[in-house]
PDB file of C-alpha atoms and ligand atoms in Angstrom:
ATOM      1  CA  MET Z   1     -21.460 -13.873  41.678  1.00 95.00           C
ATOM      2  CA  GLU Z   2     -21.948 -17.534  42.331  1.00 97.00           C
ATOM      3  CA  HIS Z   3     -22.983 -18.779  45.799  1.00 98.00           C
ATOM      4  CA  ARG Z   4     -22.823 -22.465  46.304  1.00 98.00           C
ATOM      5  CA  GLY Z   5     -24.711 -24.422  48.914  1.00 98.00           C
ATOM      6  CA  HIS Z   6     -25.187 -28.040  49.753  1.00 98.00           C
ATOM      7  CA  CYS Z   7     -26.635 -30.386  52.455  1.00 98.00           C
ATOM      8  CA  HIS Z   8     -24.525 -31.616  55.289  1.00 98.00           C
ATOM      9  CA  CYS Z   9     -23.223 -34.840  53.543  1.00 98.00           C
ATOM     10  CA  GLY Z  10     -22.816 -33.022  50.200  1.00 98.00           C
ATOM     11  CA  ALA Z  11     -25.209 -35.231  48.276  1.00 98.00           C
ATOM     12  CA  ILE Z  12     -27.431 -32.447  47.030  1.00 98.00           C
ATOM     13  CA  GLY Z  13     -26.634 -28.776  46.435  1.00 98.00           C
ATOM     14  CA  PHE Z  14     -27.146 -25.616  44.263  1.00 98.00           C
ATOM     15  CA  VAL Z  15     -25.490 -22.707  42.716  1.00 98.00           C
ATOM     16  CA  PHE Z  16     -27.176 -19.321  43.179  1.00 98.00           C
ATOM     17  CA  THR Z  17     -26.071 -16.591  40.926  1.00 98.00           C
ATOM     18  CA  THR Z  18     -26.946 -12.989  41.752  1.00 98.00           C
ATOM     19  CA  ALA Z  19     -25.527  -9.587  41.125  1.00 98.00           C
ATOM     20  CA  ILE Z  20     -26.658  -8.502  44.616  1.00 98.00           C
ATOM     21  CA  LEU Z  21     -24.075  -8.586  47.418  1.00 97.00           C
ATOM     22  CA  PRO Z  22     -24.857 -10.872  50.210  1.00 97.00           C
ATOM     23  CA  ALA Z  23     -24.845  -7.969  52.682  1.00 97.00           C
ATOM     24  CA  GLU Z  24     -27.803  -6.509  50.698  1.00 98.00           C
ATOM     25  CA  TRP Z  25     -29.854  -9.699  50.351  1.00 98.00           C
ATOM     26  CA  ALA Z  26     -33.536  -9.545  51.437  1.00 97.00           C
ATOM     27  CA  VAL Z  27     -33.361 -12.501  54.003  1.00 98.00           C
ATOM     28  CA  ARG Z  28     -36.808 -13.838  54.817  1.00 97.00           C
ATOM     29  CA  ARG Z  29     -37.660 -15.971  57.916  1.00 97.00           C
ATOM     30  CA  CYS Z  30     -40.843 -17.749  56.954  1.00 94.00           C
ATOM     31  CA  GLN Z  31     -42.973 -18.524  60.082  1.00 94.00           C
ATOM     32  CA  CYS Z  32     -44.579 -21.810  58.826  1.00 93.00           C
ATOM     33  CA  ALA Z  33     -44.018 -24.837  60.804  1.00 94.00           C
ATOM     34  CA  PHE Z  34     -41.642 -26.426  58.220  1.00 96.00           C
ATOM     35  CA  CYS Z  35     -39.303 -23.493  58.069  1.00 95.00           C
ATOM     36  CA  THR Z  36     -39.447 -23.007  61.707  1.00 96.00           C
ATOM     37  CA  ALA Z  37     -38.441 -26.649  62.363  1.00 97.00           C
ATOM     38  CA  HIS Z  38     -35.505 -26.200  59.901  1.00 97.00           C
ATOM     39  CA  ALA Z  39     -34.579 -22.720  61.251  1.00 97.00           C
ATOM     40  CA  ALA Z  40     -34.585 -21.964  57.484  1.00 98.00           C
ATOM     41  CA  LEU Z  41     -33.821 -18.491  56.048  1.00 98.00           C
ATOM     42  CA  SER Z  42     -34.860 -17.813  52.474  1.00 98.00           C
ATOM     43  CA  VAL Z  43     -33.277 -15.723  49.698  1.00 98.00           C
ATOM     44  CA  SER Z  44     -34.253 -15.370  46.142  1.00 98.00           C
ATOM     45  CA  ASP Z  45     -33.421 -12.921  43.169  1.00 98.00           C
ATOM     46  CA  PRO Z  46     -35.822 -12.732  40.260  1.00 98.00           C
ATOM     47  CA  SER Z  47     -32.936 -11.401  38.208  1.00 98.00           C
ATOM     48  CA  GLY Z  48     -30.542 -14.136  39.239  1.00 98.00           C
ATOM     49  CA  THR Z  49     -30.439 -17.870  38.523  1.00 98.00           C
ATOM     50  CA  LEU Z  50     -30.653 -21.025  40.568  1.00 98.00           C
ATOM     51  CA  ARG Z  51     -29.009 -24.174  39.402  1.00 98.00           C
ATOM     52  CA  LEU Z  52     -29.378 -27.518  41.181  1.00 97.00           C
ATOM     53  CA  THR Z  53     -26.179 -29.522  41.411  1.00 96.00           C
ATOM     54  CA  HIS Z  54     -26.831 -32.792  42.999  1.00 94.00           C
ATOM     55  CA  ARG Z  55     -23.810 -34.999  43.449  1.00 96.00           C
ATOM     56  CA  ASP Z  56     -25.933 -38.051  44.477  1.00 97.00           C
ATOM     57  CA  PRO Z  57     -29.421 -37.337  43.048  1.00 96.00           C
ATOM     58  CA  GLU Z  58     -30.724 -40.582  44.447  1.00 98.00           C
ATOM     59  CA  ARG Z  59     -30.515 -38.925  47.867  1.00 98.00           C
ATOM     60  CA  LEU Z  60     -32.886 -36.074  46.761  1.00 98.00           C
ATOM     61  CA  VAL Z  61     -36.333 -36.034  48.520  1.00 98.00           C
ATOM     62  CA  ARG Z  62     -39.033 -33.744  47.305  1.00 98.00           C
ATOM     63  CA  TYR Z  63     -41.407 -32.726  50.189  1.00 98.00           C
ATOM     64  CA  GLN Z  64     -44.742 -30.995  49.674  1.00 96.00           C
ATOM     65  CA  PHE Z  65     -47.226 -29.743  52.211  1.00 92.00           C
ATOM     66  CA  ALA Z  66     -50.252 -27.526  52.592  1.00 89.00           C
ATOM     67  CA  LEU Z  67     -51.116 -26.135  49.120  1.00 88.00           C
ATOM     68  CA  ARG Z  68     -48.512 -28.429  47.508  1.00 92.00           C
ATOM     69  CA  THR Z  69     -47.356 -25.565  45.161  1.00 92.00           C
ATOM     70  CA  ALA Z  70     -43.731 -26.168  45.711  1.00 95.00           C
ATOM     71  CA  ASP Z  71     -41.177 -28.985  46.308  1.00 97.00           C
ATOM     72  CA  PHE Z  72     -38.998 -28.523  49.318  1.00 98.00           C
ATOM     73  CA  LEU Z  73     -35.646 -30.283  48.626  1.00 98.00           C
ATOM     74  CA  LEU Z  74     -34.219 -32.495  51.376  1.00 98.00           C
ATOM     75  CA  CYS Z  75     -31.436 -34.954  51.678  1.00 98.00           C
ATOM     76  CA  SER Z  76     -32.517 -38.494  52.576  1.00 98.00           C
ATOM     77  CA  ALA Z  77     -29.133 -39.195  54.050  1.00 98.00           C
ATOM     78  CA  CYS Z  78     -28.458 -36.193  56.298  1.00 98.00           C
ATOM     79  CA  GLY Z  79     -31.872 -34.617  56.556  1.00 98.00           C
ATOM     80  CA  VAL Z  80     -30.899 -31.041  55.528  1.00 98.00           C
ATOM     81  CA  TYR Z  81     -33.311 -28.773  53.696  1.00 98.00           C
ATOM     82  CA  ILE Z  82     -31.390 -26.860  50.968  1.00 98.00           C
ATOM     83  CA  ALA Z  83     -33.954 -25.165  48.754  1.00 98.00           C
ATOM     84  CA  ALA Z  84     -37.450 -25.064  47.316  1.00 98.00           C
ATOM     85  CA  VAL Z  85     -38.708 -25.179  43.788  1.00 98.00           C
ATOM     86  CA  SER Z  86     -42.157 -24.248  42.373  1.00 96.00           C
ATOM     87  CA  ARG Z  87     -44.314 -27.060  41.295  1.00 93.00           C
ATOM     88  CA  ASP Z  88     -43.776 -26.173  37.660  1.00 93.00           C
ATOM     89  CA  GLY Z  89     -40.037 -26.366  38.176  1.00 96.00           C
ATOM     90  CA  THR Z  90     -39.489 -22.842  36.940  1.00 97.00           C
ATOM     91  CA  ARG Z  91     -38.470 -20.915  40.036  1.00 98.00           C
ATOM     92  CA  GLY Z  92     -36.820 -21.498  43.467  1.00 98.00           C
ATOM     93  CA  ILE Z  93     -35.452 -20.097  46.682  1.00 98.00           C
ATOM     94  CA  ILE Z  94     -32.414 -21.143  48.713  1.00 98.00           C
ATOM     95  CA  ASN Z  95     -32.007 -21.910  52.304  1.00 98.00           C
ATOM     96  CA  THR Z  96     -29.081 -19.525  53.299  1.00 98.00           C
ATOM     97  CA  ARG Z  97     -28.241 -21.829  56.185  1.00 97.00           C
ATOM     98  CA  THR Z  98     -26.719 -24.273  53.695  1.00 98.00           C
ATOM     99  CA  LEU Z  99     -24.456 -21.697  51.887  1.00 98.00           C
ATOM    100  CA  ALA Z 100     -20.786 -22.510  51.687  1.00 97.00           C
ATOM    101  CA  GLY Z 101     -18.614 -20.111  53.567  1.00 94.00           C
ATOM    102  CA  SER Z 102     -21.503 -18.713  55.656  1.00 91.00           C
ATOM    103  CA  PRO Z 103     -21.474 -15.207  54.235  1.00 94.00           C
ATOM    104  CA  ALA Z 104     -22.559 -12.433  56.540  1.00 96.00           C
ATOM    105  CA  LEU Z 105     -26.225 -11.588  55.852  1.00 98.00           C
ATOM    106  CA  PRO Z 106     -28.624  -8.798  56.886  1.00 97.00           C
ATOM    107  CA  ASP Z 107     -31.088  -9.649  59.780  1.00 97.00           C
ATOM    108  CA  PRO Z 108     -34.007 -11.705  58.461  1.00 97.00           C
ATOM    109  CA  GLN Z 109     -37.473 -10.208  58.114  1.00 96.00           C
ATOM    110  CA  PRO Z 110     -40.255 -12.444  59.632  1.00 94.00           C
ATOM    111  CA  MET Z 111     -42.803 -13.412  56.956  1.00 92.00           C
ATOM    112  CA  THR Z 112     -46.264 -14.998  57.275  1.00 90.00           C
ATOM    113  CA  TYR Z 113     -47.937 -16.338  54.286  1.00 88.00           C
ATOM    114  CA  ASP Z 114     -50.886 -17.961  56.076  1.00 85.00           C
ATOM    115  CA  GLY Z 115     -54.313 -17.354  54.451  1.00 86.00           C
ATOM    116  CA  GLU Z 116     -52.761 -16.610  51.057  1.00 90.00           C
ATOM    117  CA  THR Z 117     -54.683 -18.184  48.221  1.00 92.00           C
ATOM    118  CA  GLU Z 118     -53.085 -20.528  45.781  1.00 92.00           C
ATOM    119  CA  SER Z 119     -53.221 -17.961  42.879  1.00 92.00           C
ATOM    120  CA  ALA Z 120     -51.778 -15.180  45.184  1.00 92.00           C
ATOM    121  CA  ARG Z 121     -49.001 -17.588  46.163  1.00 91.00           C
ATOM    122  CA  LEU Z 122     -48.080 -18.399  42.710  1.00 92.00           C
ATOM    123  CA  ALA Z 123     -48.214 -14.760  41.587  1.00 92.00           C
ATOM    124  CA  ARG Z 124     -45.919 -13.767  44.541  1.00 93.00           C
ATOM    125  CA  ARG Z 125     -43.434 -16.544  43.618  1.00 93.00           C
ATOM    126  CA  ASN Z 126     -43.460 -15.552  39.913  1.00 91.00           C
ATOM    127  CA  GLU Z 127     -42.444 -12.042  41.079  1.00 94.00           C
ATOM    128  CA  ARG Z 128     -39.974 -12.847  43.716  1.00 96.00           C
ATOM    129  CA  TRP Z 129     -38.357 -16.255  43.307  1.00 97.00           C
ATOM    130  CA  THR Z 130     -35.229 -16.961  41.289  1.00 98.00           C
ATOM    131  CA  PRO Z 131     -35.551 -18.444  37.833  1.00 98.00           C
ATOM    132  CA  ILE Z 132     -34.212 -22.074  37.565  1.00 98.00           C
ATOM    133  CA  ALA Z 133     -31.243 -22.314  35.121  1.00 94.00           C
TER     134      ALA Z 133
HETATM  135 ZN1  LIG O 201     -27.105 -34.847  52.835  1.00 93.83          ZN
END
Protein backbone atom coordinates (compact mmCIF):
# COMPACT_ATOMS: atom_id res chain seq x y z
CA MET A 1 0.00 0.00 0.00
CA GLU A 2 1.15 3.51 -0.81
CA HIS A 3 1.10 6.23 1.81
CA ARG A 4 1.73 9.78 0.68
CA GLY A 5 2.98 12.61 2.79
CA HIS A 6 4.04 16.18 2.20
CA CYS A 7 4.97 19.40 3.92
CA HIS A 8 2.33 22.01 4.76
CA CYS A 9 2.67 23.96 1.50
CA GLY A 10 3.10 20.81 -0.61
CA ALA A 11 6.54 21.65 -2.03
CA ILE A 12 8.27 18.50 -0.76
CA GLY A 13 6.84 15.05 -0.15
CA PHE A 14 7.23 11.28 -0.26
CA VAL A 15 5.50 8.02 -1.09
CA PHE A 16 6.02 5.30 1.52
CA THR A 17 5.12 1.80 0.32
CA THR A 18 4.66 -0.97 2.85
CA ALA A 19 2.72 -4.22 3.18
CA ILE A 20 2.16 -3.49 6.89
CA LEU A 21 -1.19 -1.94 7.80
CA PRO A 22 -0.92 1.46 9.53
CA ALA A 23 -2.65 0.06 12.63
CA GLU A 24 0.35 -2.27 13.04
CA TRP A 25 3.19 0.14 12.36
CA ALA A 26 5.95 0.44 14.96
CA VAL A 27 5.72 4.18 15.64
CA ARG A 28 8.79 5.67 17.32
CA ARG A 29 8.98 8.92 19.23
CA CYS A 30 12.66 9.85 19.22
CA GLN A 31 13.58 11.90 22.28
CA CYS A 32 16.28 14.01 20.65
CA ALA A 33 15.90 17.80 20.68
CA PHE A 34 15.21 17.98 16.94
CA CYS A 35 12.41 15.39 16.91
CA THR A 36 10.94 16.81 20.12
CA ALA A 37 10.88 20.33 18.64
CA HIS A 38 8.97 19.01 15.61
CA ALA A 39 6.80 16.59 17.64
CA ALA A 40 8.03 14.08 15.05
CA LEU A 41 6.87 10.46 14.99
CA SER A 42 8.96 8.09 12.89
CA VAL A 43 8.10 4.96 10.93
CA SER A 44 10.10 2.77 8.58
CA ASP A 45 9.84 -0.69 7.01
CA PRO A 46 13.02 -2.44 5.82
CA SER A 47 10.83 -4.48 3.45
CA GLY A 48 9.08 -1.41 2.03
CA THR A 49 10.25 1.46 -0.16
CA LEU A 50 10.48 5.21 0.26
CA ARG A 51 10.32 7.50 -2.75
CA LEU A 52 10.85 11.25 -2.52
CA THR A 53 8.43 13.26 -4.64
CA HIS A 54 9.29 16.94 -4.40
CA ARG A 55 6.97 19.19 -6.40
CA ASP A 56 9.29 22.14 -5.82
CA PRO A 57 12.79 20.71 -5.13
CA GLU A 58 14.22 24.21 -4.72
CA ARG A 59 12.43 24.41 -1.39
CA LEU A 60 14.12 21.28 -0.04
CA VAL A 61 16.53 21.92 2.85
CA ARG A 62 18.78 19.13 4.12
CA TYR A 63 19.64 19.60 7.78
CA GLN A 64 22.33 17.63 9.61
CA PHE A 65 23.30 17.64 13.26
CA ALA A 66 25.18 15.63 15.92
CA LEU A 67 26.97 12.75 14.13
CA ARG A 68 25.79 14.06 10.72
CA THR A 69 24.88 10.56 9.57
CA ALA A 70 21.52 11.57 8.07
CA ASP A 71 19.87 14.44 6.22
CA PHE A 72 16.63 15.69 7.79
CA LEU A 73 14.43 16.99 4.98
CA LEU A 74 12.69 20.27 5.69
CA CYS A 75 10.72 22.73 3.58
CA SER A 76 12.29 26.20 3.36
CA ALA A 77 8.88 27.79 2.78
CA CYS A 78 6.65 26.23 5.46
CA GLY A 79 9.28 24.75 7.81
CA VAL A 80 7.81 21.25 8.03
CA TYR A 81 10.09 18.21 8.58
CA ILE A 82 8.85 15.35 6.38
CA ALA A 83 11.49 12.60 6.41
CA ALA A 84 15.13 11.73 7.03
CA VAL A 85 17.55 10.00 4.66
CA SER A 86 20.82 8.29 5.54
CA ARG A 87 23.98 10.14 4.51
CA ASP A 88 24.64 7.61 1.72
CA GLY A 89 21.11 8.16 0.40
CA THR A 90 20.09 4.51 0.59
CA ARG A 91 17.57 4.44 3.46
CA GLY A 92 15.08 6.68 5.17
CA ILE A 93 12.27 7.22 7.65
CA ILE A 94 9.08 9.24 7.38
CA ASN A 95 7.58 11.68 9.84
CA THR A 96 4.08 10.25 10.24
CA ARG A 97 2.79 13.73 11.21
CA THR A 98 2.97 14.64 7.53
CA LEU A 99 0.94 11.70 6.15
CA ALA A 100 -2.05 12.58 4.01
CA GLY A 101 -5.32 11.48 5.55
CA SER A 102 -3.84 11.13 9.07
CA PRO A 103 -4.25 7.34 9.37
CA ALA A 104 -4.89 5.94 12.86
CA LEU A 105 -1.58 4.66 14.23
CA PRO A 106 -0.53 2.74 17.34
CA ASP A 107 0.77 4.67 20.35
CA PRO A 108 4.38 5.74 19.78
CA GLN A 109 7.21 4.09 21.68
CA PRO A 110 9.73 6.56 23.16
CA MET A 111 13.24 5.97 21.81
CA THR A 112 16.59 7.33 23.01
CA TYR A 113 19.64 6.94 20.82
CA ASP A 114 22.02 9.06 22.94
CA GLY A 115 25.42 7.49 23.38
CA GLU A 116 25.11 5.31 20.29
CA THR A 117 28.38 5.11 18.37
CA GLU A 118 28.43 6.07 14.71
CA SER A 119 28.93 2.46 13.58
CA ALA A 120 26.10 1.23 15.82
CA ARG A 121 23.86 3.96 14.43
CA LEU A 122 24.60 3.05 10.82
CA ALA A 123 24.07 -0.65 11.55
CA ARG A 124 20.72 0.01 13.24
CA ARG A 125 19.51 2.12 10.33
CA ASN A 126 20.63 -0.51 7.81
CA GLU A 127 18.47 -3.00 9.66
CA ARG A 128 15.45 -0.83 10.36
CA TRP A 129 15.12 2.05 7.89
CA THR A 130 13.25 1.87 4.59
CA PRO A 131 15.21 1.42 1.33
CA ILE A 132 15.02 4.49 -0.92
CA ALA A 133 13.40 3.65 -4.26
ZN1 LIG B 1 6.38 23.42 2.57
